[in-house]
Tab-separated table of C-alpha atoms in Angstrom:
chain	number	residue	atom	x	y	z
C	1	MET	CA	-4.536	-0.673	4.970
C	2	ILE	CA	-1.370	-0.833	2.545
C	3	VAL	CA	-2.516	1.066	-0.481
C	4	SER	CA	-1.278	-0.428	-3.854
C	5	SER	CA	-2.329	-0.002	-7.403
C	6	ALA	CA	-2.008	-2.489	-10.479
C	7	LYS	CA	0.976	-2.208	-12.715
C	8	PRO	CA	0.292	-1.837	-16.317
C	9	PHE	CA	-0.265	-5.362	-17.959
C	10	GLU	CA	2.345	-4.696	-20.608
C	11	GLU	CA	4.920	-4.257	-17.473
C	12	ILE	CA	3.552	-7.557	-16.027
C	13	ILE	CA	4.231	-9.419	-19.093
C	14	LYS	CA	7.764	-8.019	-19.581
C	15	LEU	CA	8.602	-9.285	-15.976
C	16	LEU	CA	7.143	-12.832	-16.926
C	17	LYS	CA	8.663	-12.830	-20.563
C	18	ASP	CA	10.995	-15.924	-19.550
C	19	GLU	CA	8.511	-17.612	-17.345
C	20	ASP	CA	5.808	-19.995	-17.770
C	21	ASP	CA	3.726	-22.418	-15.516
C	22	ILE	CA	2.558	-19.395	-13.235
C	23	PHE	CA	0.604	-19.429	-10.082
C	24	ILE	CA	-1.250	-16.562	-9.139
C	25	ILE	CA	-1.634	-15.610	-5.457
C	26	GLY	CA	-4.185	-12.835	-4.575
C	27	CYS	CA	-4.836	-11.209	-1.226
C	28	GLY	CA	-8.113	-11.368	0.653
C	29	ALA	CA	-7.108	-8.190	2.757
C	30	CYS	CA	-6.015	-4.741	1.361
C	31	ALA	CA	-5.659	-5.689	-2.241
C	32	ALA	CA	-9.134	-7.300	-2.411
C	33	LYS	CA	-10.598	-4.006	-0.754
C	34	LEU	CA	-8.755	-1.932	-3.514
C	35	HIS	CA	-9.657	-4.201	-6.356
C	36	VAL	CA	-6.186	-5.143	-7.254
C	37	GLY	CA	-5.962	-8.474	-5.884
C	38	GLY	CA	-9.213	-10.020	-4.967
C	39	GLU	CA	-10.978	-12.871	-6.798
C	40	PRO	CA	-12.467	-10.981	-9.811
C	41	GLU	CA	-8.739	-9.467	-10.474
C	42	VAL	CA	-7.108	-12.716	-10.045
C	43	LEU	CA	-9.461	-14.386	-12.359
C	44	ASN	CA	-9.204	-11.426	-14.927
C	45	MET	CA	-5.346	-11.831	-14.663
C	46	ARG	CA	-5.382	-15.481	-15.394
C	47	GLN	CA	-7.529	-14.804	-18.266
C	48	ARG	CA	-5.283	-11.898	-19.700
C	49	LEU	CA	-2.108	-14.164	-19.087
C	50	GLU	CA	-3.513	-17.084	-20.934
C	51	GLU	CA	-4.483	-14.756	-23.971
C	52	ALA	CA	-1.090	-13.712	-23.828
C	53	GLY	CA	0.077	-17.221	-24.080
C	54	LYS	CA	1.115	-17.946	-20.791
C	55	HIS	CA	0.156	-21.166	-18.873
C	56	VAL	CA	-1.364	-20.638	-15.552
C	57	VAL	CA	-1.382	-23.617	-13.364
C	58	GLY	CA	-3.902	-22.343	-10.721
C	59	TRP	CA	-4.454	-19.565	-8.180
C	60	CYS	CA	-5.330	-18.972	-4.633
C	61	ILE	CA	-6.442	-16.001	-2.375
C	62	PRO	CA	-5.054	-16.234	1.061
C	63	SER	CA	-6.768	-13.940	3.697
C	64	ALA	CA	-3.794	-11.727	3.573
C	65	ALA	CA	-0.767	-12.524	1.406
C	66	CYS	CA	1.404	-10.821	4.133
C	67	SER	CA	0.343	-13.346	6.702
C	68	VAL	CA	1.296	-16.604	4.648
C	69	ALA	CA	2.661	-19.121	7.205
C	70	SER	CA	4.289	-21.365	5.148
C	71	PHE	CA	4.449	-22.987	1.563
C	72	ASP	CA	2.337	-25.935	2.901
C	73	SER	CA	-0.353	-23.343	3.928
C	74	LEU	CA	-0.537	-22.272	0.141
C	75	VAL	CA	-0.585	-25.831	-0.770
C	76	LYS	CA	-3.676	-26.424	1.262
C	77	LYS	CA	-5.156	-23.541	-0.679
C	78	ASN	CA	-4.505	-25.238	-3.897
C	79	PRO	CA	-2.129	-28.195	-4.344
C	80	VAL	CA	-1.331	-27.544	-7.941
C	81	ILE	CA	0.905	-24.715	-6.639
C	82	LYS	CA	3.538	-27.458	-6.487
C	83	GLU	CA	3.556	-27.465	-10.265
C	84	ALA	CA	4.407	-23.859	-10.673
C	85	LYS	CA	7.604	-22.779	-11.954
C	86	SER	CA	6.795	-18.931	-11.112
C	87	ILE	CA	4.482	-16.920	-8.816
C	88	LEU	CA	2.671	-13.833	-9.565
C	89	VAL	CA	1.627	-12.083	-6.162
C	90	MET	CA	-1.355	-9.600	-6.539
C	91	ALA	CA	-0.576	-7.771	-3.208
C	92	CYS	CA	1.647	-5.027	-1.852
C	93	GLY	CA	5.254	-5.390	-1.422
C	94	SER	CA	4.897	-7.085	1.971
C	95	GLY	CA	2.894	-9.792	0.543
C	96	VAL	CA	5.396	-10.422	-2.378
C	97	SER	CA	8.101	-10.538	0.246
C	98	ILE	CA	6.491	-12.926	2.412
C	99	VAL	CA	5.487	-15.514	-0.371
C	100	SER	CA	9.030	-15.114	-1.622
C	101	LYS	CA	10.425	-16.137	1.794
C	102	VAL	CA	8.424	-19.261	1.867
C	103	ALA	CA	8.400	-20.160	-2.034
C	104	GLU	CA	11.313	-21.817	-3.769
C	105	THR	CA	10.267	-20.493	-7.277
C	106	PRO	CA	10.852	-16.841	-8.732
C	107	VAL	CA	8.086	-14.587	-7.197
C	108	TYR	CA	6.652	-11.452	-9.167
C	109	PRO	CA	4.717	-8.522	-8.148
C	110	SER	CA	1.685	-7.282	-10.055
C	111	ASN	CA	1.204	-4.220	-8.087
C	112	ASN	CA	3.035	-1.066	-7.036
C	113	THR	CA	2.857	-0.363	-3.219
C	114	GLU	CA	2.132	3.312	-2.591
C	115	SER	CA	1.472	4.216	0.823
C	116	LEU	CA	0.042	3.331	4.120
C	117	GLY	CA	-3.423	4.513	4.133
C	118	GLY	CA	-7.141	3.690	5.104
C	119	ARG	CA	-10.638	3.710	4.007
C	120	SER	CA	-13.303	6.403	5.476
C	121	GLN	CA	-16.818	6.783	4.464
C	122	GLY	CA	-16.510	4.462	1.521
C	123	GLU	CA	-13.297	6.473	0.301
C	124	VAL	CA	-9.727	5.128	0.251
C	125	VAL	CA	-7.395	7.725	2.072
C	126	PRO	CA	-3.899	7.194	1.219
C	127	GLU	CA	-0.483	8.363	2.683
C	128	LEU	CA	-1.952	8.514	6.190
C	129	CYS	CA	1.209	7.300	7.787
C	130	ALA	CA	4.933	7.418	6.878
C	131	MET	CA	5.633	4.476	9.168
C	132	CYS	CA	8.557	6.243	10.518
C	133	GLY	CA	8.840	4.384	13.808
C	134	ASP	CA	8.670	7.569	16.041
C	135	CYS	CA	5.022	8.451	15.996
C	136	LYS	CA	3.943	12.033	17.195
C	137	VAL	CA	0.596	11.867	15.520
C	138	TYR	CA	-1.095	12.770	18.828
C	139	TYR	CA	0.402	16.369	18.904
C	140	PHE	CA	-0.742	16.982	15.357
C	141	GLY	CA	-4.462	15.990	16.193
C	142	GLY	CA	-4.169	12.348	14.825
C	143	ILE	CA	-2.896	13.693	11.414
C	144	CYS	CA	0.568	12.737	10.403
C	145	PRO	CA	2.518	15.637	8.675
C	146	LYS	CA	5.353	13.086	7.753
C	147	GLY	CA	2.870	10.968	5.937
C	148	GLN	CA	0.652	13.680	4.291
C	149	CYS	CA	3.011	16.765	3.885
C	150	PRO	CA	5.340	16.251	0.669
C	151	LYS	CA	7.994	18.235	2.635
C	152	GLN	CA	7.556	15.994	5.847
C	153	LEU	CA	7.315	19.400	7.770
C	154	LEU	CA	6.884	18.976	11.462
C	155	ASN	CA	6.702	22.823	12.328
C	156	GLY	CA	3.846	24.012	10.492
C	157	PRO	CA	3.293	25.014	6.919
C	158	CYS	CA	5.867	25.921	4.242
C	159	GLY	CA	4.168	29.154	3.398
C	160	GLY	CA	3.410	28.026	-0.056
C	161	SER	CA	0.180	26.955	0.136
C	162	ILE	CA	-2.709	28.860	-1.461
C	163	GLU	CA	-6.238	28.990	-0.051
C	164	GLY	CA	-5.571	25.809	2.106
C	165	LYS	CA	-4.275	23.952	-0.913
C	166	CYS	CA	-0.989	22.070	-0.941
C	167	GLU	CA	1.875	23.940	-2.904
C	168	VAL	CA	3.334	20.721	-4.295
C	169	ASP	CA	0.004	19.158	-5.164
C	170	PRO	CA	-2.709	22.045	-5.534
C	171	GLU	CA	-5.422	19.162	-5.716
C	172	LYS	CA	-4.755	18.228	-2.164
C	173	ASP	CA	-5.609	20.162	1.019
C	174	CYS	CA	-2.587	21.486	2.969
C	175	VAL	CA	-2.101	19.033	5.709
C	176	TRP	CA	-1.044	21.802	8.084
C	177	GLU	CA	-4.585	23.571	7.229
C	178	LEU	CA	-6.168	20.192	8.446
C	179	ILE	CA	-3.976	19.892	11.367
C	180	PHE	CA	-4.878	23.418	12.637
C	181	GLU	CA	-8.725	22.780	12.046
C	182	ARG	CA	-8.341	19.406	14.019
C	183	LEU	CA	-6.683	20.956	16.936
C	184	GLU	CA	-8.925	23.934	17.034
C	185	LYS	CA	-11.915	21.770	17.130
C	186	ILE	CA	-10.655	19.708	20.044
C	187	GLY	CA	-9.265	22.609	21.991
C	188	ARG	CA	-5.778	21.968	21.625
C	189	LEU	CA	-4.051	24.757	19.539
C	190	ASP	CA	-1.594	24.940	22.253
C	191	LEU	CA	0.156	21.908	20.674
C	192	LEU	CA	1.309	24.001	17.933
C	193	GLU	CA	3.474	25.964	20.287
C	194	LYS	CA	5.950	22.823	20.454
C	195	VAL	CA	8.869	23.455	18.101
C	196	TRP	CA	10.019	19.871	16.946
C	197	ASP	CA	13.561	18.723	15.999
C	198	ALA	CA	13.425	16.144	13.423
C	199	GLU	CA	15.342	13.766	15.577
C	200	GLU	CA	13.634	14.664	18.972
C	201	ASP	CA	11.896	12.306	21.157
C	202	ILE	CA	8.380	12.768	22.491
C	203	GLU	CA	8.553	14.009	26.181
């Protein structure tokens, strides 16, 4: 799940200050689950834009904004998109990029993309993965230190944690505390004996 959050409405209005005849595109996947791009949020955005004096020609919610195949597929969702002079995408940066690729009008984001996360026991868990392209997560008990440690340390805690809490963000558990607990639980503390070079490949 791509974790994103809504930009302040004032910022969106500034982005759209020279635009009108706006079409809104939501996202039926991550943004909908996070309540920043599903139908209720899209309808609320339409209302707020209209109250701010903008003309909204229509809206649609593809199953995933990052998987829009073509402009024609958006037309099938709502033909009035052809009348739009600008598009507001209520999705992550990937969704905005994909819509920009198929549309010939200016495309604007309503959200800030924060991290690759997930949902566990009804709770959104951000920053699970740094998407570094060199996954070593097995060696850390399935917990990514690059994604979850502010210092991206691959070789144990920095020494600044206090009572299991992160030095940089005391509200968060130190990821290395979690890694230790997980490896201890599955009987693989031996994996901590490995010293990693940042550029080293998995053997």
